[in-house]
Amino acid sequence: MESAGSAAKDKPARQRRASRPKVKTGCNNCKNRRVKCDETRPQCNKCVRSGRQCDGYPAYRRTVEVAIPIAPRPGTSTASIISTSSSSSSSPPKSTELVTRRPPRSVPAKPRTSTVKFLSQTTTYKPSGLAFNAQEGQYFQVFQKHTASELSGFFDSEFWTRSVLQESHSEASIRHAVVALGALYKTLEKASESPPSSPDNNTFDSATNHYNFALQQYGKALTRLRESLENQETRSQRTILISIVLFTCFQSFTGDHKAAIFQIQSGLGLLEERRQESRQPLIRRKDDVVEDELVQMFTRLAIQAKSYDMAFHFPHPYVIRLSPQRADPSSPTSPSSPSEAASSASIDAHIPLNFATSQEARQALDSLCERIMRFNELLSSYHPGPNNILPKSVQSSGHGFKMQLTQWEKAFAPLLESRRHPHISNTERAGRDVLRMIHLMTTILFIMGFSKTEMDFDNFLPLFKEIVELAKEVVVDEELLLAQERCGDANTCRHKTHGASNRPIFPGLTAHHPGSYQEEEGFMHIKASFALDLGIVPPLFVVATKCRDRKLRREAIRLLLSSPRREGMWDSILSGRVAQWIMEIEEEGLSHYEGPWGKAAMETVGEDRRVMVKEILFDMQRREARLRCGTRGAREGDPDERARVKDIWW
């Protein structure tokens, strides 16, 4: 017995293989064969060399947890650091105070910087004259190569690709803000990676680390600008305005809409001061030039913030104002009547017979939208009503705007009709679709601004249909392009949702050109995205909440939820969840909807069931919201049988 025991002791112990996290990103063939996959796209080299048919890669399952991973979900160490203005603020700070407000001190521990693996370690981007360490330089390069074009959304913008980069060479605050936005881009890219990367404890390349670094750089940007202002260093208004745009972008990206609204209002105040000083639309001085490009940027930001307020009905002080508060009526600069106020806001702008470029059409539409919003704001100050609904008696004051909207539609028609020509790029095509969608939305909301009944929205069913069709075109084109880049041939792509997910991403969607999706097919290549400009989300939100065609509104909601994106402050997931709730309330008592061909699809929502959004209070960082709806035209405090309140989380 002893000899047997000693023999067992003398036998060398069998070494166990070190435990490693399972890799879940290989192709299906390699996973079944239990061999390491090199993950080459569209077919892995191991399958090709062995003469096997590569079956593609497993689809990335979208869940509520990663539906729109713009930033890591709070609850980690990064939960409460992002806001530059307290959510409980009661009044907006002054412009110089706002742009330099220090973020909270409870920042997370500094991430490890010894290993930077998300870009080549042998090549560090160091623009001449810029004081970057290796890590900052790589994020700057990310901004230059990827973030700048992504922030432009569906339109080319020299502001991001030229002006901001030029200014970063001379302004440290802008330089750090650019690096912060590059880090946020990496955060989003890593959080929405498809398929997700295997965990690696020895790499910096994780969403949380990128996010922490973005916060640090954002804090440095605020500090450098504040120090220069405190030391009374000369800073042009152009520099301050560009800083405000960058800070607004950062806050919108991370979901701090309240701080973003304050920043936009601050920038509008600076521009208004310049106009008052010169009594001209724009000041031009040799030593301090504010380009048309920057003024247009703030015009778009103002339209965005105003549209957000019109949809979600924010409380004071988070209500953006396009015009200064109405002055003393005895003042010579104060309008003497509502009609005078209306005429001052509705000055005709020149709209040509045909727009030569999309950029020309965009500038004309921006100007028209801004003047319509200013018109509504001025008249609302004379005719205060529930949810800023204006009386029918003053509708004639806006007749000029209705004519200009029609003129714009006619001038834009040739560009819209030619969008699918072979020489038109994907970005240009999508931009034209988006311009038409925003025009349709503006037309609907302008006319309905004088109506007290939700039933009048039924008159716009053809416009609702066109918005949904254009949005499908944008989303399907985007999906097909990404499928081709990732998997080669979209028709043989292995990432179809059948068998890989609980529901198809685009059920029932068809595109308008060869190689499109067929009925009940879908792909899962679209990742969460962020752009500073408006795109498809606001028009789809209008359809989803105001169109009572049961098939059409469901298509709008699916598009919002299945292609996660944030366009400025507009979040597609929040918008889709709000629309779902409104739909559920309005369709209580109707037959269960089983598809567009069932009898239930023909049922309509009666006037006594229709509601409108009264207020949405939300925290995008915590992903929670309180929704409130009620009867259109009902005043605050009056009894309302349709009033509902609901808390949601996502």
XYZ file of C-alpha atoms in Angstrom:
650
model
C 0.000 0.000 0.000
C 2.847 2.324 0.874
C 4.647 1.606 -2.405
C 1.442 2.330 -4.322
C 0.997 5.564 -2.438
C 4.564 6.633 -3.036
C 4.203 5.817 -6.736
C 1.170 8.022 -6.905
C 3.120 10.792 -5.269
C 6.043 10.394 -7.671
C 3.711 10.675 -10.693
C 3.924 14.234 -12.087
C 0.737 16.238 -11.565
C -1.230 16.894 -14.720
C -1.089 20.558 -15.621
C -4.406 22.241 -16.233
C -4.788 24.639 -19.095
C -5.053 28.232 -17.925
C -8.607 29.475 -17.829
C -9.410 32.143 -20.386
C -12.658 33.891 -21.252
C -14.530 32.089 -24.026
C -14.276 33.743 -27.399
C -17.736 34.235 -28.895
C -16.807 36.164 -31.993
C -15.573 33.429 -34.333
C -17.455 32.200 -37.384
C -20.053 29.469 -36.937
C -17.887 26.866 -38.712
C -14.858 27.389 -36.469
C -17.023 27.388 -33.367
C -18.548 24.030 -34.337
C -15.089 22.614 -35.077
C -13.738 24.097 -31.815
C -10.810 25.813 -33.514
C -9.617 29.381 -33.205
C -11.075 31.631 -35.897
C -9.043 34.487 -37.394
C -12.343 36.444 -37.823
C -11.501 37.733 -41.317
C -14.491 39.319 -43.088
C -16.528 38.327 -44.988
C -15.066 34.775 -44.809
C -12.442 33.630 -42.361
C -9.124 32.484 -43.863
C -9.189 29.179 -41.949
C -12.350 28.086 -43.722
C -11.073 29.282 -47.103
C -7.715 27.468 -46.745
C -9.377 24.222 -45.686
C -11.841 24.372 -48.564
C -14.859 24.742 -46.306
C -17.819 27.042 -46.789
C -17.653 29.789 -44.160
C -21.120 30.093 -42.612
C -20.614 33.640 -41.396
C -20.639 35.075 -37.906
C -23.269 34.928 -35.183
C -25.549 37.922 -35.034
C -25.128 40.394 -32.250
C -28.278 40.136 -30.135
C -29.718 43.501 -29.354
C -31.255 43.750 -25.916
C -32.702 46.594 -23.938
C -29.388 46.869 -22.102
C -27.474 47.778 -25.273
C -30.269 49.241 -27.379
C -28.532 52.601 -27.561
C -25.201 52.458 -25.773
C -24.335 56.125 -26.267
C -22.647 55.993 -22.857
C -22.118 53.254 -20.269
C -25.186 52.731 -18.121
C -24.929 54.671 -14.864
C -24.281 52.603 -11.794
C -20.569 52.322 -12.516
C -18.046 54.863 -11.316
C -18.980 57.128 -14.218
C -22.604 57.503 -13.221
C -22.760 60.982 -11.795
C -19.897 62.907 -13.249
C -20.956 64.056 -16.641
C -23.328 66.937 -15.958
C -21.857 70.396 -16.171
C -24.979 71.966 -14.778
C -26.999 70.700 -11.872
C -30.259 69.087 -12.840
C -31.928 71.046 -10.082
C -30.835 74.423 -11.398
C -33.585 76.992 -11.242
C -32.203 79.534 -13.684
C -29.747 79.465 -16.550
C -26.250 80.737 -15.766
C -24.598 83.555 -17.636
C -22.832 82.733 -20.851
C -19.268 83.049 -19.574
C -20.167 81.196 -16.391
C -21.880 78.459 -18.357
C -19.209 77.468 -20.819
C -16.577 77.273 -18.102
C -18.517 75.534 -15.344
C -16.347 72.946 -13.644
C -17.612 69.379 -13.674
C -18.157 67.686 -10.279
C -15.000 66.684 -8.465
C -16.071 63.105 -7.850
C -14.358 61.891 -10.997
C -13.421 58.232 -11.378
C -9.923 56.971 -10.867
C -7.599 57.795 -13.707
C -7.592 54.905 -16.180
C -4.387 53.012 -16.862
C -2.372 54.664 -19.597
C 0.561 52.293 -19.902
C -1.024 50.327 -22.731
C -2.980 51.929 -25.542
C -4.134 49.203 -27.914
C -7.101 50.630 -29.773
C -4.833 52.130 -32.441
C -1.371 51.285 -33.687
C 1.153 51.632 -30.870
C 3.924 52.320 -33.330
C 2.249 55.319 -34.940
C 1.287 58.299 -32.809
C -0.522 61.209 -34.426
C 1.154 64.461 -33.403
C 0.084 67.460 -35.484
C 2.760 70.104 -35.629
C 2.592 72.513 -32.719
C 0.055 70.489 -30.695
C 1.080 69.416 -27.214
C -0.354 65.887 -27.166
C 0.744 62.884 -25.241
C 0.463 59.565 -27.072
C -3.015 58.827 -25.799
C -4.486 62.244 -26.585
C -2.930 62.161 -30.041
C -4.623 58.896 -30.900
C -8.049 60.171 -29.829
C -7.442 63.342 -31.851
C -6.756 61.118 -34.835
C -10.015 59.240 -34.181
C -11.875 62.552 -34.230
C -10.209 63.613 -37.472
C -10.812 60.309 -39.273
C -14.213 59.272 -37.923
C -15.944 61.520 -35.404
C -15.953 64.705 -37.494
C -17.834 63.067 -40.369
C -20.193 61.218 -37.991
C -21.150 64.437 -36.206
C -22.110 65.948 -39.563
C -24.914 63.408 -39.813
C -26.478 63.257 -43.264
C -24.727 66.394 -44.541
C -21.150 67.362 -45.309
C -19.921 70.034 -42.892
C -16.673 71.959 -43.057
C -17.321 73.171 -39.533
C -16.295 69.761 -38.159
C -13.792 68.714 -40.812
C -11.992 72.072 -41.131
C -12.923 74.889 -38.716
C -12.778 72.926 -35.469
C -9.506 71.224 -36.392
C -7.930 74.543 -37.361
C -9.027 76.198 -34.125
C -7.637 73.319 -32.063
C -4.130 74.274 -33.176
C -4.295 77.541 -31.255
C -6.849 76.924 -28.467
C -6.119 74.377 -25.754
C -9.747 74.251 -24.582
C -10.968 73.326 -28.062
C -8.136 70.829 -28.447
C -9.141 68.988 -25.272
C -12.814 69.086 -26.271
C -11.942 67.505 -29.620
C -10.005 64.741 -27.856
C -12.971 64.195 -25.514
C -15.335 63.759 -28.471
C -12.896 61.316 -30.059
C -12.943 59.295 -26.839
C -16.767 59.348 -26.789
C -16.776 58.014 -30.343
C -14.590 55.100 -29.204
C -16.959 54.586 -26.252
C -19.925 54.230 -28.576
C -18.006 52.080 -31.038
C -16.866 49.702 -28.311
C -20.215 49.532 -26.518
C -22.119 48.709 -29.714
C -19.492 46.421 -31.247
C -21.019 43.665 -33.375
C -20.086 40.973 -32.636
C -18.835 42.047 -29.205
C -15.142 41.695 -28.521
C -13.838 39.095 -26.158
C -12.880 40.511 -22.754
C -9.226 41.353 -22.344
C -8.022 42.399 -18.917
C -4.758 43.770 -20.280
C -6.114 46.352 -22.695
C -7.280 49.931 -22.378
C -9.733 49.336 -25.211
C -13.003 49.182 -23.281
C -16.083 51.406 -23.305
C -15.674 52.387 -19.647
C -12.030 53.393 -20.053
C -12.764 55.440 -23.175
C -15.660 57.110 -21.361
C -13.552 57.949 -18.299
C -10.872 59.454 -20.512
C -13.517 61.534 -22.326
C -14.686 62.944 -18.985
C -11.143 63.882 -17.997
C -10.515 65.663 -21.290
C -13.853 67.459 -21.060
C -12.886 68.675 -17.590
C -9.550 69.915 -18.966
C -11.329 71.765 -21.780
C -13.538 73.589 -19.267
C -10.565 74.347 -17.022
C -8.402 75.789 -19.801
C -11.175 78.061 -21.076
C -12.070 79.207 -17.561
C -8.429 79.951 -16.727
C -7.965 82.011 -19.874
C -11.108 84.042 -19.088
C -10.163 84.518 -15.421
C -6.684 85.681 -16.426
C -8.358 88.147 -18.790
C -6.588 86.617 -21.747
C -7.997 87.790 -25.038
C -10.424 85.240 -26.397
C -12.416 86.010 -29.519
C -16.141 85.475 -29.503
C -15.536 83.035 -32.331
C -13.456 80.877 -29.985
C -16.117 81.027 -27.271
C -18.890 80.168 -29.742
C -16.970 77.174 -31.114
C -16.349 76.042 -27.529
C -20.077 76.273 -26.808
C -20.847 74.115 -29.861
C -18.322 71.490 -28.733
C -19.609 71.483 -25.152
C -23.206 71.241 -26.414
C -22.164 68.311 -28.567
C -20.513 66.558 -25.616
C -23.542 67.103 -23.375
C -25.994 65.903 -26.040
C -23.803 62.868 -26.732
C -23.862 61.900 -23.060
C -27.544 62.680 -22.556
C -27.343 65.875 -20.475
C -30.005 67.782 -22.416
C -30.528 70.444 -19.732
C -26.922 71.583 -19.861
C -27.047 71.441 -23.668
C -30.092 73.741 -23.737
C -28.336 76.234 -21.445
C -25.286 76.185 -23.710
C -27.374 76.831 -26.835
C -29.221 79.692 -25.140
C -25.876 81.132 -24.080
C -24.545 81.038 -27.649
C -27.722 82.624 -28.998
C -27.300 85.384 -26.409
C -23.768 86.125 -27.589
C -24.898 86.276 -31.210
C -27.813 88.554 -30.261
C -25.408 90.904 -28.446
C -23.339 91.162 -31.596
C -26.413 91.935 -33.681
C -27.561 94.610 -31.254
C -24.115 96.221 -31.217
C -23.906 96.447 -34.972
C -27.656 96.662 -35.739
C -26.891 94.269 -38.567
C -27.558 90.545 -38.969
C -23.872 89.817 -38.595
C -20.787 91.704 -37.421
C -17.621 91.416 -39.447
C -14.404 92.689 -37.963
C -10.884 92.014 -39.149
C -9.756 90.738 -35.746
C -12.871 88.723 -34.864
C -14.820 87.096 -37.666
C -17.892 84.998 -37.024
C -18.502 83.115 -40.234
C -21.911 82.413 -41.706
C -21.059 78.769 -41.043
C -21.038 79.325 -37.263
C -24.239 81.369 -37.331
C -25.915 78.577 -39.310
C -24.672 76.066 -36.763
C -26.400 77.939 -33.936
C -29.522 78.367 -36.049
C -29.712 74.575 -36.391
C -29.001 74.046 -32.706
C -31.769 76.510 -31.839
C -34.222 74.736 -34.173
C -33.265 71.438 -32.602
C -33.745 72.659 -29.026
C -37.021 74.377 -29.910
C -38.364 71.254 -31.632
C -37.413 69.226 -28.569
C -39.323 71.613 -26.321
C -42.353 71.619 -28.636
C -42.489 67.808 -28.486
C -41.664 67.210 -24.801
C -42.898 70.490 -23.263
C -40.075 71.258 -20.861
C -40.690 73.363 -17.771
C -38.958 76.692 -17.161
C -35.992 77.377 -17.361
C -35.358 74.681 -19.986
C -37.438 76.436 -22.636
C -35.291 77.788 -25.449
C -36.130 81.302 -26.660
C -35.290 82.427 -30.168
C -36.236 86.062 -29.533
C -35.499 88.343 -26.560
C -38.279 88.658 -24.001
C -41.002 91.106 -25.065
C -39.960 94.548 -23.997
C -42.009 97.353 -22.444
C -44.917 98.117 -24.825
C -44.029 101.800 -24.687
C -40.556 101.051 -25.997
C -40.013 102.146 -29.617
C -38.463 98.747 -30.382
C -41.435 96.782 -29.031
C -44.049 95.550 -31.539
C -47.287 97.486 -31.107
C -49.564 94.581 -32.064
C -49.571 90.835 -32.747
C -49.804 91.518 -36.476
C -46.702 93.716 -36.340
C -44.876 91.048 -34.372
C -45.917 88.462 -36.931
C -44.846 90.546 -39.900
C -41.448 91.230 -38.310
C -40.868 87.492 -38.068
C -42.315 86.496 -41.438
C -40.181 88.568 -43.765
C -40.044 86.718 -47.061
C -36.779 85.006 -47.864
C -35.716 84.500 -51.448
C -36.445 80.963 -52.633
C -35.295 80.251 -56.201
C -37.310 78.340 -58.781
C -34.945 75.376 -58.356
C -32.238 74.722 -55.796
C -28.845 74.079 -57.372
C -27.501 72.040 -54.434
C -28.727 70.332 -51.285
C -26.685 72.801 -49.254
C -28.620 75.713 -50.748
C -31.921 73.945 -50.032
C -30.824 73.198 -46.487
C -29.914 76.801 -45.705
C -33.253 77.990 -47.067
C -35.158 75.414 -45.007
C -33.175 76.239 -41.846
C -34.009 79.919 -42.284
C -37.673 79.161 -42.921
C -37.971 76.831 -39.907
C -36.262 79.352 -37.628
C -38.579 82.172 -38.747
C -41.673 79.988 -38.313
C -40.602 79.096 -34.783
C -39.873 82.751 -34.028
C -43.317 83.665 -35.427
C -45.045 81.113 -33.175
C -43.022 82.262 -30.178
C -43.967 85.913 -30.694
C -47.668 85.213 -31.236
C -47.753 82.895 -28.216
C -46.568 85.796 -26.060
C -49.705 87.723 -27.130
C -52.044 84.712 -27.142
C -50.924 82.416 -24.307
C -52.786 79.133 -24.499
C -52.467 75.480 -23.511
C -49.376 73.901 -25.072
C -48.827 77.080 -27.156
C -51.796 76.352 -29.440
C -52.687 79.579 -31.266
C -56.263 80.724 -31.966
C -57.670 80.252 -35.457
C -58.302 83.994 -35.649
C -54.601 84.731 -36.142
C -53.917 81.924 -38.627
C -54.064 84.355 -41.543
C -50.975 86.096 -40.120
C -48.922 83.045 -41.119
C -50.252 82.729 -44.657
C -46.891 83.876 -46.017
C -45.129 80.948 -44.352
C -47.509 78.452 -45.922
C -46.715 79.920 -49.344
C -42.963 79.747 -48.662
C -43.238 76.101 -47.594
C -44.951 75.367 -50.912
C -42.294 77.321 -52.828
C -39.528 75.376 -51.085
C -41.217 72.063 -51.967
C -41.367 72.988 -55.657
C -37.767 74.249 -55.750
C -36.534 71.063 -54.059
C -38.522 68.621 -56.215
C -35.817 68.093 -58.921
C -33.183 67.263 -56.291
C -35.526 64.853 -54.526
C -36.551 63.084 -57.734
C -32.926 62.601 -58.847
C -31.668 61.248 -55.516
C -31.389 57.647 -56.759
C -29.254 58.454 -59.800
C -26.066 56.328 -59.855
C -23.735 59.324 -59.410
C -25.429 60.395 -56.149
C -23.525 59.306 -53.044
C -25.216 57.546 -50.139
C -24.695 60.561 -47.881
C -26.122 62.962 -50.435
C -29.123 60.703 -51.055
C -29.869 60.369 -47.350
C -29.453 64.117 -46.885
C -32.084 64.838 -49.525
C -34.465 62.348 -47.905
C -33.964 63.988 -44.510
C -34.548 67.509 -45.871
C -37.862 66.419 -47.364
C -38.854 64.689 -44.090
C -38.114 67.818 -42.063
C -40.049 69.933 -44.560
C -43.081 67.624 -44.290
C -42.893 67.664 -40.487
C -42.628 71.468 -40.416
C -45.646 71.804 -42.702
C -47.778 69.527 -40.513
C -46.820 71.152 -37.219
C -47.166 74.713 -38.525
C -50.722 74.141 -39.735
C -51.686 72.158 -36.629
C -50.375 74.945 -34.399
C -53.778 76.594 -34.879
C -55.925 73.505 -34.195
C -57.463 72.383 -30.896
C -58.470 68.905 -32.053
C -56.270 65.883 -32.707
C -58.736 64.763 -35.407
C -57.247 67.330 -37.800
C -54.045 65.280 -37.994
C -55.982 62.756 -40.110
C -55.812 65.270 -42.983
C -52.068 64.637 -43.263
C -52.107 60.866 -43.882
C -50.352 61.200 -47.311
C -47.591 63.268 -45.667
C -47.228 60.710 -42.859
C -46.871 57.943 -45.456
C -44.170 59.858 -47.316
C -42.199 60.442 -44.103
C -42.223 56.724 -43.281
C -41.239 55.721 -46.823
C -38.333 58.179 -46.832
C -37.198 56.991 -43.401
C -37.294 53.375 -44.602
C -35.148 54.372 -47.543
C -32.559 55.986 -45.272
C -32.437 53.097 -42.797
C -32.466 50.319 -45.400
C -29.737 51.997 -47.467
C -27.651 52.391 -44.320
C -28.194 48.739 -43.388
C -27.355 47.476 -46.878
C -24.175 49.547 -47.012
C -23.004 48.236 -43.639
C -23.957 44.665 -44.608
C -21.889 44.955 -47.767
C -18.900 46.381 -45.909
C -19.042 43.668 -43.278
C -20.291 40.593 -45.089
C -19.644 41.270 -48.755
C -22.914 40.234 -50.400
C -26.079 41.347 -48.629
C -28.098 38.603 -50.339
C -25.973 35.852 -48.753
C -25.401 37.614 -45.423
C -25.545 35.250 -42.445
C -26.711 37.927 -40.031
C -30.397 37.646 -40.807
C -32.480 37.928 -37.710
C -34.394 34.670 -38.206
C -33.010 32.138 -35.756
C -30.681 34.722 -34.234
C -33.049 37.037 -32.451
C -36.496 37.104 -30.934
C -37.814 39.509 -33.539
C -36.774 40.872 -36.920
C -35.221 44.281 -36.916
C -37.084 45.509 -39.989
C -40.207 43.340 -40.332
C -42.049 44.026 -43.554
C -39.695 46.728 -44.839
C -38.822 46.936 -48.522
C -36.475 49.309 -50.270
C -37.014 50.946 -53.652
C -34.146 49.508 -55.640
C -32.640 46.129 -56.612
C -30.997 44.083 -53.870
C -33.434 45.302 -51.251
C -34.942 43.436 -48.355
C -37.808 41.098 -49.016
C -40.905 40.833 -46.856
C -40.198 39.629 -43.315
C -36.414 39.692 -43.763
C -33.959 41.804 -41.907
C -30.300 42.342 -41.049
C -28.565 43.476 -37.910
C -25.653 45.639 -38.991
C -26.803 49.116 -37.917
C -25.024 50.233 -34.770
C -25.946 52.982 -32.360
C -24.876 56.357 -33.756
C -24.675 60.013 -32.766
C -24.883 63.162 -34.897
C -25.351 66.751 -33.799
C -27.840 67.591 -36.572
C -31.473 66.559 -36.849
C -32.276 63.600 -39.072
C -35.025 60.990 -39.174
C -35.972 60.835 -35.455
C -38.160 63.990 -35.046
C -40.271 63.352 -38.192
C -40.784 59.708 -37.200
C -41.779 60.799 -33.691
C -44.470 63.041 -35.181
C -45.819 60.130 -37.246
C -45.655 57.701 -34.322
C -47.590 60.003 -31.968
C -49.935 61.841 -34.368
C -50.799 59.335 -37.112
C -53.679 57.052 -36.144
C -53.267 54.665 -39.067
C -52.430 51.530 -37.085
C -50.027 50.063 -39.656
C -48.205 53.311 -40.392
C -47.619 54.331 -36.787
C -46.258 50.851 -35.976
C -43.794 51.131 -38.837
C -42.631 54.497 -37.489
C -42.177 53.044 -33.995
C -40.230 50.053 -35.346
C -37.890 52.341 -37.245
C -37.247 54.379 -34.086
C -36.543 51.341 -31.907
C -34.668 49.176 -34.400
C -32.084 51.708 -35.592
C -30.804 53.259 -32.341
C -29.464 56.743 -32.865
C -29.197 60.063 -31.100
C -29.569 63.171 -33.253
C -28.505 66.036 -31.054
C -30.824 65.757 -28.059
C -33.324 63.549 -29.905
C -32.989 59.918 -28.789
C -34.700 57.296 -30.964
C -35.249 54.775 -28.155
C -36.892 57.288 -25.813
C -38.989 58.629 -28.706
C -40.096 55.128 -29.650
C -41.011 54.230 -26.064
C -43.072 57.410 -25.678
C -44.898 56.682 -28.944
C -45.594 53.098 -27.835
C -47.218 54.373 -24.652
C -49.386 56.915 -26.519
C -50.450 54.196 -28.971
C -51.375 51.778 -26.169
C -53.541 54.418 -24.482
C -55.324 55.419 -27.673
C -55.941 51.848 -28.829
C -57.431 50.588 -25.568
C -60.687 48.861 -26.465
C -59.754 48.244 -30.111
C -59.285 44.747 -31.516
C -55.846 43.187 -31.208
C -53.680 44.250 -34.147
C -52.440 41.161 -36.018
C -51.057 42.722 -39.175
C -51.843 45.159 -41.988
C -54.304 42.743 -43.658
C -56.439 41.973 -40.617
C -59.762 43.618 -39.851
C -58.246 45.309 -36.805
C -55.986 47.371 -39.102
C -59.065 49.178 -40.398
C -60.268 50.279 -36.963
C -59.681 53.928 -36.140
C -59.058 55.819 -32.929
C -62.045 57.973 -32.045
C -61.748 61.582 -30.937
C -62.669 60.660 -27.358
C -59.582 58.377 -27.150
C -56.988 60.717 -28.625
C -54.364 62.321 -26.409
C -51.259 64.443 -26.817
C -47.979 64.562 -24.932
C -48.265 67.134 -22.153
C -44.829 66.757 -20.589
C -41.880 64.388 -20.553
C -39.390 64.682 -17.714
C -36.459 62.349 -18.189
C -32.904 61.549 -17.233
C -31.107 60.153 -20.261
C -28.104 59.093 -18.201
C -30.195 57.032 -15.812
C -32.483 56.001 -18.660
C -35.690 56.807 -16.884
C -38.577 59.141 -17.689
C -41.965 60.286 -16.409
C -44.498 60.659 -19.215
C -47.666 62.721 -18.983
C -50.422 63.015 -21.578
C -53.923 64.436 -21.782
C -56.557 66.094 -23.941
C -55.404 68.542 -26.603
C -56.463 72.074 -25.667
C -57.078 71.258 -21.987
C -55.546 73.839 -19.671
C -53.289 72.967 -16.757
C -55.320 72.377 -13.590
C -58.612 71.713 -15.393
C -60.249 68.267 -14.957
C -59.123 65.930 -17.722
C -60.481 62.386 -17.920
C -57.809 61.389 -20.451
C -54.877 62.512 -18.307
C -52.356 59.722 -17.684
C -48.930 59.500 -16.069
C -46.391 56.709 -16.439
C -42.785 56.092 -15.381
C -40.600 54.126 -17.793
C -37.067 52.738 -17.762
C -34.999 51.423 -20.643
